Coordinates of C-alpha atoms in Angstrom, one line a residue:
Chain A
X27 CA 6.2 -61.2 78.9
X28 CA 7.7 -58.9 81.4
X29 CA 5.6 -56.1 80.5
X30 CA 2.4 -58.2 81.1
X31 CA 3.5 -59.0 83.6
X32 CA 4.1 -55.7 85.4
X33 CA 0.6 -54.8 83.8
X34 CA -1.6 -57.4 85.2
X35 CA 0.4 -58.3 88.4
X36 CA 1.6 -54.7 90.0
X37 CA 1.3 -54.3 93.4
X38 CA -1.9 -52.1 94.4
X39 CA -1.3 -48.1 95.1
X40 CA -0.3 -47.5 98.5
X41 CA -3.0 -45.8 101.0
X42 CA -3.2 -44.4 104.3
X43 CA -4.3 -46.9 107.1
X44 CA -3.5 -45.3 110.2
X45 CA -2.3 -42.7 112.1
X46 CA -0.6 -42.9 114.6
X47 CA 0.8 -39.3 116.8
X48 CA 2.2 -38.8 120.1
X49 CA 4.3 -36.2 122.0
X50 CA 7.9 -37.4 123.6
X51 CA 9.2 -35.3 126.6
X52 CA 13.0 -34.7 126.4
X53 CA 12.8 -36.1 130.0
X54 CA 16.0 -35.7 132.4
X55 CA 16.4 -40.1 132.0
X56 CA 17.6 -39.6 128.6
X57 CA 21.3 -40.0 128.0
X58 CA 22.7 -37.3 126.2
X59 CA 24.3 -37.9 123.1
X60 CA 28.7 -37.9 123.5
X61 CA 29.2 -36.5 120.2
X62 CA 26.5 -33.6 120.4
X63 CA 27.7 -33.3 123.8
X64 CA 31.4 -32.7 122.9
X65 CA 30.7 -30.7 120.1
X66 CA 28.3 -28.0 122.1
X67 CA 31.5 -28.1 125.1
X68 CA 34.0 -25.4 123.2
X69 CA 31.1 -23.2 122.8
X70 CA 28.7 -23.9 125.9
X71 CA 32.5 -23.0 127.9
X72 CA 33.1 -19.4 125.7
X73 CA 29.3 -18.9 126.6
X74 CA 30.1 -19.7 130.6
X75 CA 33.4 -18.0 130.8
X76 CA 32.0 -14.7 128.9
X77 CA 28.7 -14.7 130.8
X78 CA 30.8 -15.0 134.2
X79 CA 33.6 -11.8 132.9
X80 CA 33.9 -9.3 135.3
X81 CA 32.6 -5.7 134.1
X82 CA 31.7 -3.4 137.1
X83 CA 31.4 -4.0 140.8
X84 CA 28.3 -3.3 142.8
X85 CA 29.3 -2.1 146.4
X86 CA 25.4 -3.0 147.6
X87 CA 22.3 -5.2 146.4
X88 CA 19.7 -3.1 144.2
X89 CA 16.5 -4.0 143.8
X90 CA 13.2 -2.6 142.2
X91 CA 11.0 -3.1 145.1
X92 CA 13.9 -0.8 147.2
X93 CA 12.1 2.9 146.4
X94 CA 8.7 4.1 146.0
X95 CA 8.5 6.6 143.3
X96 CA 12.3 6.0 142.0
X97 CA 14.7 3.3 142.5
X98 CA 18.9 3.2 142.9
X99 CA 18.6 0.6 140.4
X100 CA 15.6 1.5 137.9
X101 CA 17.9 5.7 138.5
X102 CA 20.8 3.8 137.5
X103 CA 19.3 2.4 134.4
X104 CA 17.6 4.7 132.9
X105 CA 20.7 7.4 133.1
X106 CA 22.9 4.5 131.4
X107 CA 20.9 4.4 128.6
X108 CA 20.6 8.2 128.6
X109 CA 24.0 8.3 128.9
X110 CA 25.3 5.5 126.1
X111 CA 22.4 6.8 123.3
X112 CA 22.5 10.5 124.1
X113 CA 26.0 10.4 122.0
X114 CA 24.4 8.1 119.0
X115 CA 21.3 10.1 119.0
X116 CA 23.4 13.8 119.0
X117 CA 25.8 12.1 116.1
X118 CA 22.8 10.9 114.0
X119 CA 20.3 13.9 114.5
X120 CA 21.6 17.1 116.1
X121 CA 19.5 16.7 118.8
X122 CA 20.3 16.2 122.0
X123 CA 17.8 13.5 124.3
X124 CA 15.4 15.6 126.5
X125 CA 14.3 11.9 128.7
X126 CA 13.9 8.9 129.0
X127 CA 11.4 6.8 130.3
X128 CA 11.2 3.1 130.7
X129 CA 9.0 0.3 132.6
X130 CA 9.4 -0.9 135.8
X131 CA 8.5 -4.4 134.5
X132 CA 11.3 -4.5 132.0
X133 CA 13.4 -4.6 135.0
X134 CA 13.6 -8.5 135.6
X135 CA 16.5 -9.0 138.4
X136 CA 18.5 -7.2 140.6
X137 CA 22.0 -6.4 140.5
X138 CA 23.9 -7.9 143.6
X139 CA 26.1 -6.6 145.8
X140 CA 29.7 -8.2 144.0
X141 CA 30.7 -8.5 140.9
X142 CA 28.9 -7.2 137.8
X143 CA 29.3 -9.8 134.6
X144 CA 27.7 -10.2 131.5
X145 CA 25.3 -12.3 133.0
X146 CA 24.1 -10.3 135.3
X147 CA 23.1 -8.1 132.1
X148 CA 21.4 -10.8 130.8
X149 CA 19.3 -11.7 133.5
X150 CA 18.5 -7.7 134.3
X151 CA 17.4 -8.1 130.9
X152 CA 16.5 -11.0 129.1
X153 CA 14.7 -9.3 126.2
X154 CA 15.5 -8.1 122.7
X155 CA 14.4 -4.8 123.2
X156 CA 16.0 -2.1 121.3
X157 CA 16.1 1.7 122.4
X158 CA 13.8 4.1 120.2
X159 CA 13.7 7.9 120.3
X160 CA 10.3 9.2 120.0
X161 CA 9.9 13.0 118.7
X162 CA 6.6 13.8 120.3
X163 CA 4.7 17.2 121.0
X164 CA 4.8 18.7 125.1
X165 CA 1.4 17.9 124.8
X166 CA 2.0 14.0 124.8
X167 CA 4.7 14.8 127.3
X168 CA 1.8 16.1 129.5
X169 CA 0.2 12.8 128.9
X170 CA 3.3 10.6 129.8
X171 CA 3.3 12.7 133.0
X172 CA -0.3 12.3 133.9
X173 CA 0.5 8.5 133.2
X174 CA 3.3 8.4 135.6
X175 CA 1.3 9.8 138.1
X176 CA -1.5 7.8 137.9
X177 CA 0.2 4.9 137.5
X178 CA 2.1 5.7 141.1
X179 CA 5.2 3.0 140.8
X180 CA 8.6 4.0 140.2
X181 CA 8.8 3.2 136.4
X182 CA 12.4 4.1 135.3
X183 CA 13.8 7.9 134.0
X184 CA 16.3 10.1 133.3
X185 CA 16.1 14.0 133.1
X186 CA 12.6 14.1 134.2
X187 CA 11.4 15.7 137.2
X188 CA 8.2 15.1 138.8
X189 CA 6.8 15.9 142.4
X190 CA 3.1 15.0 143.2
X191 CA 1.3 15.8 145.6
X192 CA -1.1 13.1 148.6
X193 CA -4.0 13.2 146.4
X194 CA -1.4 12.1 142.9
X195 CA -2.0 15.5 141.3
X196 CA 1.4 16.9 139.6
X197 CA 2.7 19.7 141.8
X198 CA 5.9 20.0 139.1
X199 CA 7.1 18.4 136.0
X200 CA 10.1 19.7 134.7
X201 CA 12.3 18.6 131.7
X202 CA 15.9 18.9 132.0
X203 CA 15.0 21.8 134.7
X204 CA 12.3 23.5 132.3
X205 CA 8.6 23.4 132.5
X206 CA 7.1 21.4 129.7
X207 CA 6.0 23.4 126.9
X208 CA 2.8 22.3 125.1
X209 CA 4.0 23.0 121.5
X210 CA 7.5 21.9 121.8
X211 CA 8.8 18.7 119.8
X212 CA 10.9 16.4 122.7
X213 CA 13.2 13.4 122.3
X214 CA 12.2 10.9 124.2
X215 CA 14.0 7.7 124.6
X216 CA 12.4 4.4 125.7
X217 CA 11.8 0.7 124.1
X218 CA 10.3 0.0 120.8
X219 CA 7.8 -2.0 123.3
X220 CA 6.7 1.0 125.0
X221 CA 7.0 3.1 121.9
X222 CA 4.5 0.8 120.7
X223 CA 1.8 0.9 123.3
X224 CA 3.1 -1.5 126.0
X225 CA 2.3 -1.0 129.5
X226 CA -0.8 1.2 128.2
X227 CA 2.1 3.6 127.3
X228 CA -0.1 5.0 124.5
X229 CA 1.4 8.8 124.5
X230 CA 4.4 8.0 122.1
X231 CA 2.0 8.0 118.9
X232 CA 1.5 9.6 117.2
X233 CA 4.9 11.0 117.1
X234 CA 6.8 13.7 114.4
X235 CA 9.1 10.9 114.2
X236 CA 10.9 8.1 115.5
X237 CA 14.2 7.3 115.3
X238 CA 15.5 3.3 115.9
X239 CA 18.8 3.6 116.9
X240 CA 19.5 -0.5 116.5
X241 CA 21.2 -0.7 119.9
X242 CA 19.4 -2.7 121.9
X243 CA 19.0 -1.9 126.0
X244 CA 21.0 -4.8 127.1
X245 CA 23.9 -3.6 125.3
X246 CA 23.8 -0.2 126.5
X247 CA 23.7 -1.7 129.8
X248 CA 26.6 -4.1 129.1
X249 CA 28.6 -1.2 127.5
X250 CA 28.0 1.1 130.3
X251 CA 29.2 -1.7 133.2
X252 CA 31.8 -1.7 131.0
X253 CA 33.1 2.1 131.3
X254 CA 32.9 2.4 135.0
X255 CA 34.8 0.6 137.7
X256 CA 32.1 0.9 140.6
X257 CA 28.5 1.8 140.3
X258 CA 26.7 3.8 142.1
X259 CA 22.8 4.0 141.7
X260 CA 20.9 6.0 144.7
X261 CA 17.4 7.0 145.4
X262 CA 17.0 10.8 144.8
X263 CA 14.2 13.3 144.1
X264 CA 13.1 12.7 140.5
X265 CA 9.8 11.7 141.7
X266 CA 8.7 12.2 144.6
X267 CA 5.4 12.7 146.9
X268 CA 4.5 15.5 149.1
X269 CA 2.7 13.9 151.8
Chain B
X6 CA -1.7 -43.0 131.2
X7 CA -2.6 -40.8 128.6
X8 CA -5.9 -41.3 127.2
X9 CA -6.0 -42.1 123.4
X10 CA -8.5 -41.0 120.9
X11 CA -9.5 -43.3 118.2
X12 CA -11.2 -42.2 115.5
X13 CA -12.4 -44.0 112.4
X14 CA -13.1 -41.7 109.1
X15 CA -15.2 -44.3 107.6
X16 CA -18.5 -45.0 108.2
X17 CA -18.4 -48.4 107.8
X18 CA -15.4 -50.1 109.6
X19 CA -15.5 -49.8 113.7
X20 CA -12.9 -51.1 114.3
X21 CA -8.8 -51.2 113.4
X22 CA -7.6 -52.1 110.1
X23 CA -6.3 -55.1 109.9
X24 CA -2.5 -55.1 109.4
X25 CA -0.5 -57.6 107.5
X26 CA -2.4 -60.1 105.2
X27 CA -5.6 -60.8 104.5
X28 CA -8.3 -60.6 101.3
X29 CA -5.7 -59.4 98.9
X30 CA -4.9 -60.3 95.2
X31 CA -3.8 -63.6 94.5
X32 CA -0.6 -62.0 92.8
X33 CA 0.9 -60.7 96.3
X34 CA 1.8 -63.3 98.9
X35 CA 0.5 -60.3 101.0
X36 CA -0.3 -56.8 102.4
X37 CA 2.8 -54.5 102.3
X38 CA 2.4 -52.1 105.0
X39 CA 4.7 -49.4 105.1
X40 CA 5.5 -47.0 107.9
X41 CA 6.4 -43.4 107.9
X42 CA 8.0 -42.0 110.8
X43 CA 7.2 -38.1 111.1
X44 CA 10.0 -36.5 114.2
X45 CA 9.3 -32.3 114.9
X46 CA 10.3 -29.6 116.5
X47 CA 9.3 -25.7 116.7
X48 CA 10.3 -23.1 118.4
X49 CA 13.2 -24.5 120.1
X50 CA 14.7 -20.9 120.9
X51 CA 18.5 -21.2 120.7
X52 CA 17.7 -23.6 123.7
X53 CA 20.8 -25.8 123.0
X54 CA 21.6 -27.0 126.9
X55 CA 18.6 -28.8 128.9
X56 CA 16.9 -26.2 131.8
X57 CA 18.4 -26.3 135.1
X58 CA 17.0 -27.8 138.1
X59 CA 15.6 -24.3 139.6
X60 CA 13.4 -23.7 136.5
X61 CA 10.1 -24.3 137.8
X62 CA 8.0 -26.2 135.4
X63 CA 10.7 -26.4 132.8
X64 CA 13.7 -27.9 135.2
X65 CA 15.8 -30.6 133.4
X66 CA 13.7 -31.1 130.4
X67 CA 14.9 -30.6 126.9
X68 CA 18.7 -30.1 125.5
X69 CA 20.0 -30.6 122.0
X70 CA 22.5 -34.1 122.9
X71 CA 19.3 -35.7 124.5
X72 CA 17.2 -35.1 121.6
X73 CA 19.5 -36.3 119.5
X74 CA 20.0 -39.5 121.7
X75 CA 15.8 -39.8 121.2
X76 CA 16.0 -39.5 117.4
X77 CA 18.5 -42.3 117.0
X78 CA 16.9 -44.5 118.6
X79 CA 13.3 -43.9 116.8
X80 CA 15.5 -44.0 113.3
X81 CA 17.4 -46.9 114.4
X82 CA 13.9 -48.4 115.0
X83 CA 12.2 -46.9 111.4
X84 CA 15.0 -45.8 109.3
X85 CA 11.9 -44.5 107.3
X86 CA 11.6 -41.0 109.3
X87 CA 11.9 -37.7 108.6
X88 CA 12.6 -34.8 111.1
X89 CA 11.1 -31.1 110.5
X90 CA 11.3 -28.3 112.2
X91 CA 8.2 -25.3 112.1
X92 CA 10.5 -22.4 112.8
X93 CA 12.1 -19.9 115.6
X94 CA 15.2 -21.7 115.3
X95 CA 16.9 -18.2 116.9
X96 CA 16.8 -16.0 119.9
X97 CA 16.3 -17.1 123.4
X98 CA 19.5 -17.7 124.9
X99 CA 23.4 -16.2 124.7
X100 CA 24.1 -18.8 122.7
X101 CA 22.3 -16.5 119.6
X102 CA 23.6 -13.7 121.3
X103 CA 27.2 -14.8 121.1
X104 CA 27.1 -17.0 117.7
X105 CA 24.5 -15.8 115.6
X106 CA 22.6 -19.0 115.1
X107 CA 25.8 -20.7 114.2
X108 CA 25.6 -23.5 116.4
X109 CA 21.8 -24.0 116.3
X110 CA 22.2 -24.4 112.1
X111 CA 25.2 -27.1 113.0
X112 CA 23.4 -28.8 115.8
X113 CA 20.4 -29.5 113.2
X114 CA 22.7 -30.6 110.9
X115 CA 24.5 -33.1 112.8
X116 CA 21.1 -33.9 113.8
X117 CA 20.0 -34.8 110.0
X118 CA 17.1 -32.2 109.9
X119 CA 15.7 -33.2 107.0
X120 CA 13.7 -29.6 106.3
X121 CA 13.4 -26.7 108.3
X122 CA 10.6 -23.8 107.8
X123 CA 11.3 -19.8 108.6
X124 CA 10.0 -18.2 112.1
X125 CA 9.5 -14.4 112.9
X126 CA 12.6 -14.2 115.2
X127 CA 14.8 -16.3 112.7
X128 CA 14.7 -12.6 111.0
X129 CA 16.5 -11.0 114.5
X130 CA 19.8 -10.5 113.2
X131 CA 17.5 -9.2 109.6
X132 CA 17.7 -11.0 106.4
X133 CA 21.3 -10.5 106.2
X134 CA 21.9 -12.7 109.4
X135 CA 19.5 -15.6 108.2
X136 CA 21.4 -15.6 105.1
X137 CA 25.2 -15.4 107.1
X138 CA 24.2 -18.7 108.7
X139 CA 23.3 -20.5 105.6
X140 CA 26.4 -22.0 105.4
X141 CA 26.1 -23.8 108.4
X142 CA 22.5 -25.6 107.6
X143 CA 22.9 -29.0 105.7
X144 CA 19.1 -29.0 105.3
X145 CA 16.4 -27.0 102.9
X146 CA 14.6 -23.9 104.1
X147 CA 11.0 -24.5 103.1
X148 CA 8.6 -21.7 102.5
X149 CA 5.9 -21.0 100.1
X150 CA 4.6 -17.6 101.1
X151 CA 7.4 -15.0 101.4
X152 CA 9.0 -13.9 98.3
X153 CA 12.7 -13.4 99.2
X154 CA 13.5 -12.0 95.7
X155 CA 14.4 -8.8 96.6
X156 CA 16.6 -9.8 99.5
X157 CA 20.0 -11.9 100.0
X158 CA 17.6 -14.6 100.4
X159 CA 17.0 -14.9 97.1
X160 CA 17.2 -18.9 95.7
X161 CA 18.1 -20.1 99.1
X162 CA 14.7 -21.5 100.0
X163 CA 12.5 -23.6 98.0
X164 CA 9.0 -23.3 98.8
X165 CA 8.5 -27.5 99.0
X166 CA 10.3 -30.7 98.8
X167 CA 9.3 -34.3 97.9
X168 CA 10.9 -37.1 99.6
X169 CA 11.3 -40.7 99.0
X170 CA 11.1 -43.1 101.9
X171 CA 10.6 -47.2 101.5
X172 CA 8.5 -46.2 97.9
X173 CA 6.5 -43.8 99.6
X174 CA 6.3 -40.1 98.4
X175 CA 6.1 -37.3 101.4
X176 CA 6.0 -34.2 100.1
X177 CA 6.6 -31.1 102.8
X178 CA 5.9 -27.5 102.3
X179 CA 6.3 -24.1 104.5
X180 CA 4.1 -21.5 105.1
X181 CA 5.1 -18.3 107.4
X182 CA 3.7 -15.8 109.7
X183 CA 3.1 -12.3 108.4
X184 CA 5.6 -9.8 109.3
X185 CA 4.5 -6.8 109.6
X186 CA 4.1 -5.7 113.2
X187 CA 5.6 -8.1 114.2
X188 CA 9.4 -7.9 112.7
X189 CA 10.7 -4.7 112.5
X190 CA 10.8 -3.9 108.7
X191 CA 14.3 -3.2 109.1
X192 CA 14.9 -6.6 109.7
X193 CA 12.7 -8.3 106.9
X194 CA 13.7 -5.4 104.4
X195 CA 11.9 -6.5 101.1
X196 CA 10.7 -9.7 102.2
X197 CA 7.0 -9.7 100.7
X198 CA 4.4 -12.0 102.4
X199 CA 2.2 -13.8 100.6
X200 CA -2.0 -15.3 101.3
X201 CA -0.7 -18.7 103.0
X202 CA -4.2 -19.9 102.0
X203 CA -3.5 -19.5 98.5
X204 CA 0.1 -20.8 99.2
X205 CA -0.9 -23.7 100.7
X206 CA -3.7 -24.4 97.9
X207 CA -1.2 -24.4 95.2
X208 CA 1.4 -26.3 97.4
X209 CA -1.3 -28.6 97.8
X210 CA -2.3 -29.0 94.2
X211 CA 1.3 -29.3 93.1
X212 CA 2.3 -31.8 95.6
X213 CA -0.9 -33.8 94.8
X214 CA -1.3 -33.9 90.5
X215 CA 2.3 -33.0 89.6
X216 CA 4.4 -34.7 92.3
X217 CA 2.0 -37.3 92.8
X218 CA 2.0 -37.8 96.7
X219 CA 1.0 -40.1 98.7
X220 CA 1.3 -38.0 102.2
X221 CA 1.4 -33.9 102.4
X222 CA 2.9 -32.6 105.5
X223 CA 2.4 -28.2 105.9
X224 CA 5.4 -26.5 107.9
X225 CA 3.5 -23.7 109.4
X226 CA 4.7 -20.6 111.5
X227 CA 1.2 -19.0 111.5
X228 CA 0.6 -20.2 115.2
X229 CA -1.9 -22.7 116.0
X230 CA -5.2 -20.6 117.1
X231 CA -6.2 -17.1 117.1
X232 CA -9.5 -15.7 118.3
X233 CA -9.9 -13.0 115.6
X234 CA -11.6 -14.6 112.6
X235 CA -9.5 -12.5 110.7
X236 CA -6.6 -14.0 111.4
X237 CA -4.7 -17.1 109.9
X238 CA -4.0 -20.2 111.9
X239 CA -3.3 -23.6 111.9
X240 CA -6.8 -24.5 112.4
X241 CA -8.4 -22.3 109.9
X242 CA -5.6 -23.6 107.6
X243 CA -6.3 -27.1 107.9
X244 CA -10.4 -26.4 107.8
X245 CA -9.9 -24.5 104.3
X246 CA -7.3 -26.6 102.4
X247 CA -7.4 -30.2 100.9
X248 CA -5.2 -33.2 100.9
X249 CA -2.8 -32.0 103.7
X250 CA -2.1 -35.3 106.2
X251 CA -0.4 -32.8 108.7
X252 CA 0.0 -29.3 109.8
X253 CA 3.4 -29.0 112.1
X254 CA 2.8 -25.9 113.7
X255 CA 4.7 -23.2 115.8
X256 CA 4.9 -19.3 116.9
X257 CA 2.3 -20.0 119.4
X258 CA 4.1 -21.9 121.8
X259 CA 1.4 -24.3 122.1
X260 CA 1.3 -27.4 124.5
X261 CA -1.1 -29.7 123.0
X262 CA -2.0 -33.1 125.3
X263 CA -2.2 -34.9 121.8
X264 CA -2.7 -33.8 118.0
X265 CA -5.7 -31.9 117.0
X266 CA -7.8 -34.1 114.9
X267 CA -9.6 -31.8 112.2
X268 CA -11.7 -32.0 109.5
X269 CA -10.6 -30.2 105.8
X270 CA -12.4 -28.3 103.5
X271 CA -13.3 -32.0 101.9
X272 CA -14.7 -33.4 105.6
X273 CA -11.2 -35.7 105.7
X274 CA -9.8 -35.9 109.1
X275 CA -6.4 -34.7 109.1
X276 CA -4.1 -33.7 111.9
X277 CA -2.5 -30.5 113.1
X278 CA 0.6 -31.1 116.2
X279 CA 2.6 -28.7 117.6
X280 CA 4.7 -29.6 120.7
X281 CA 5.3 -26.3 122.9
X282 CA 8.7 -24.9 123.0
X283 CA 12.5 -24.5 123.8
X284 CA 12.8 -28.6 122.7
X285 CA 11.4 -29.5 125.6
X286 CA 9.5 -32.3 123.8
X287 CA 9.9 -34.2 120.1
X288 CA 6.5 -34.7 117.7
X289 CA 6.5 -38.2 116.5
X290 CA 3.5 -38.8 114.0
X291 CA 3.5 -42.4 112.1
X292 CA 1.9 -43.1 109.4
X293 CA 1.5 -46.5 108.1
X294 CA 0.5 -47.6 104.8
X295 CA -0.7 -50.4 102.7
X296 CA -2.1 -51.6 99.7
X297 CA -5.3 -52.6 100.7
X298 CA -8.2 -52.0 97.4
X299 CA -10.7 -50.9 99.1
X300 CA -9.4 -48.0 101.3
X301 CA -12.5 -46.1 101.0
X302 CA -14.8 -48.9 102.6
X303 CA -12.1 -49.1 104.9
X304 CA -10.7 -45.5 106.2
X305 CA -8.1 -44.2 107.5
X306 CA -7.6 -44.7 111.4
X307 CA -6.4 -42.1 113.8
X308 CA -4.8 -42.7 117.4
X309 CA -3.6 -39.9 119.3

């Protein structure tokens, strides 16, 4: 009885009627949750009180528009990081770090006259990038340098020399004090963004090699705040015009 | 107001399916009509605290305890809902930085995620990191088109799940973006991506005959639109696949004024959502059923 029943007397399949989709802003109105609130609190206050640790002290303001063809800050930089890999890269390789070169665009606030904390590292830079050491030929070096001087802003480097002249042809281009040889292989540090074409930076491929030293940029910056007390980036001849 | 879109598959009714009782058998007193409540997120970015006020277009929007204040009251509402996520879980703010992705796996958690799918940047801190945090996830990891064999992944996703809500069967699978170029292979290691086409066809297949389905819902990480015609997308996806209801998209950071209404491989209107970023905004798709006879006289409505 009860089987005939089901059998003759089931309920009809399910189907789809309607559809109904809309988006919901997380709008400011809503009441936050007191339990997710409370929970996120021990760990939104580590964040906070990390973030705002001391590290280094600025004794001025330093911005990227402050410079022409280099900047105290974008100088500052790009020795830090020449500075913190140089030992990794030696350890790892033999080889010593002829430059470095970075963007002027990866450089996303300035570092204030005051304190230097953790945040400040953050918000210098935001992004994941990790430094990279590109083996490439003097020839590609020669490119890099024709970039630079074409491109006529005050992108970031280290151990590079580079005077141009009023019409932007290179007068000098020295590396580490030497003239660039065509058929030499150089280390050059920079981003895995760069290294992989960014900013039209196409002279890093193709390389002999390339070595990812899985230490991002931020952390070299955060490590070298760290080491010294008072920092002092200046403006100084690494690139320069002859007008 | 927003303006709505109403579309009507079949080419015979014009107008809204009745709900609620009319024409049925004489056995039922009268038309069950179910309703499933679909909640998602993607690429919410380690973006635990709402913006501040000085963040331009962003200020005060998002922030994990609001969200969660938002999805108790739609479940307190329909207890029938599920909530997904389409991936990028990690990296955006200290908060990943400092913990890993700890606090992101135990926020989703508390929230009841009910299945989560695998982004590009959840693979940050490598395979090894994705895996560290497992612990803290009380939900699945669904992906059909990386092979995780060769890695510590290994058994810790599945590539779908079927769910039971009020009698109704949602089954929800994953689908990823490809890695290379985009992840350092460092950081996927032996992760091997598979066609999410081909994924998605036999998701689809198994979801339909085995599991016997009555919704199919496609976690996707492969962004919603790409110019190149070589490449992947939501769109494409949906256009070249069957018996998918929903694509819940990601990667692409996509701000859509409503769901994408498109039509499958079969000419069925189907939907693919994706709502931005950084949790600035919740998904909520509902589907309602019922047991009408004659569905394909009637259709299947659509109001976004």
């Amino acid at each position: 009885m009860c089987l005939l029943f089901l059998a003759s007397c089931k309920t009809p399949p399910v189907s789809l009627a309607k559809i109904e989709g809309k988006e919901i802003p997380i709008s400011e109105a809503i009441k936050p949750d007191e339990d997710i609130s409370n929970f996120i609190k021990p760990y939104h206050d580590h964040v906070i009180k990390s973030l705002d640790s001391i590290l280094a002290y600025a004794p001025d303001t330093y911005n990227k528009s402050n410079g022409e063809y280099n900047t105290a800050i974008g100088n500052f930089m790009a020795d830090a990081i020449y500075e913190e890999s140089n030992p990794i890269f030696k350890s790892r390789t033999g080889h010593d770090i002829d430059f470095v070169l970075l963007n002027k665009g990866g450089i996303r606030a300035q570092i204030a006259k005051g304190n230097i904390t953790l945040n400040t590292a953050y918000e210098i830079m935001p992004f994941e990038n990790s430094i990279v050491v590109a083996a490439i030929k003097g020839r590609n070096v020669n490119e890099a340098i024709t970039y630079l001087s074409k491109a006529k802003t005050a992108h970031p480097i280290s151990r590079l020399k580079l005077v141009i002249n009023s019409n932007f042809n290179i007068i000098e281009a020295l590396v580490k004090g030497q003239p660039i040889n065509e058929n030499k292989t150089y280390y050059v540090a920079t981003n895995d963004y760069l290294y992989n074409g960014g900013d039209n930076m196409t002279f890093f491929k193709p390389s002999d090699s390339v070595y990812v030293l899985n230490y991002k940029l931020r952390n070299a910056l955060i490590d070298h705040f760290s080491k010294v007390d008072t920092i002092n980036p200046v403006i100084d001849d690494r690139f320069i015009q002859i007008k | 107001m927003k303006r709505r879109d109403f579309i009507q598959q079949s080419t015979v009714a014009t107008s809204l399916v009745a709900l609620g009782g009319l024409g049925l058998t004489s056995f039922t007193t009268a038309t069950k009509t179910k309703k499933i409540t679909i909640l998602h997120t993607n690429d919410v970015h380690s973006h635990i605290d709402p913006f501040g006020p000085n963040e331009g277009k962003n200020a005060n929007l998002g922030g994990v305890a609001k969200r969660a204040t938002l999805i108790d009251s739609i479940r307190l509402n329909n207890p029938n809902t599920l909530l997904l996520d389409a991936g990028d879980i990690f990296q955006g703010t200290p908060y990943f930085n400092f913990y890993g992705g700890e606090l992101e796996f135990k926020l989703m958690s508390k929230l009841k995620y009910d299945a989560a799918t695998i982004g590009n940047h959840d693979f940050d801190n490598s395979v090894d990191g994705l895996y560290a945090q497992l612990p803290h996830a009380e939900f699945p990891f669904l992906i059909s088109n990386y092979d995780f064999s060769n890695t510590v992944m290994d058994t810790h996703t599945k590539p779908y799940k079927v769910f039971v809500k009020d009698g109704i069967k949602i089954g929800v699978f994953g689908v990823g973006i490809e890695l290379k170029g985009l992840v350092d292979p460092a950081m996927y290691k032996e992760t091997k991506y598979l066609d999410p086409v081909e994924a998605s066809q036999e998701m689809t297949r198994i979801l339909k005959e085995q599991e016997h389905c009555d919704l199919i819902i496609c976690l996707s990480h492969l962004g919603y639109k790409y110019n190149s015609e070589d490449k992947i997308d939501d769109l494409k996806l949906a256009a070249t696949t069957k018996d998918i209801d929903l694509i819940i998209g990601g990667h692409t950071h996509t701000f859509l004024a409503k769901p994408t209404i498109v039509k499958n491989i079969e000419g069925k209107n189907m939907l693919v959502n994706q709502v931005g970023c950084y949790g600035i905004n919740l998904g909520k798709i509902d589907f309602y059923f019922d047991n009408t006879k004659n569905r394909a006289a009637e259709g299947t409505s659509i109001l976004v």
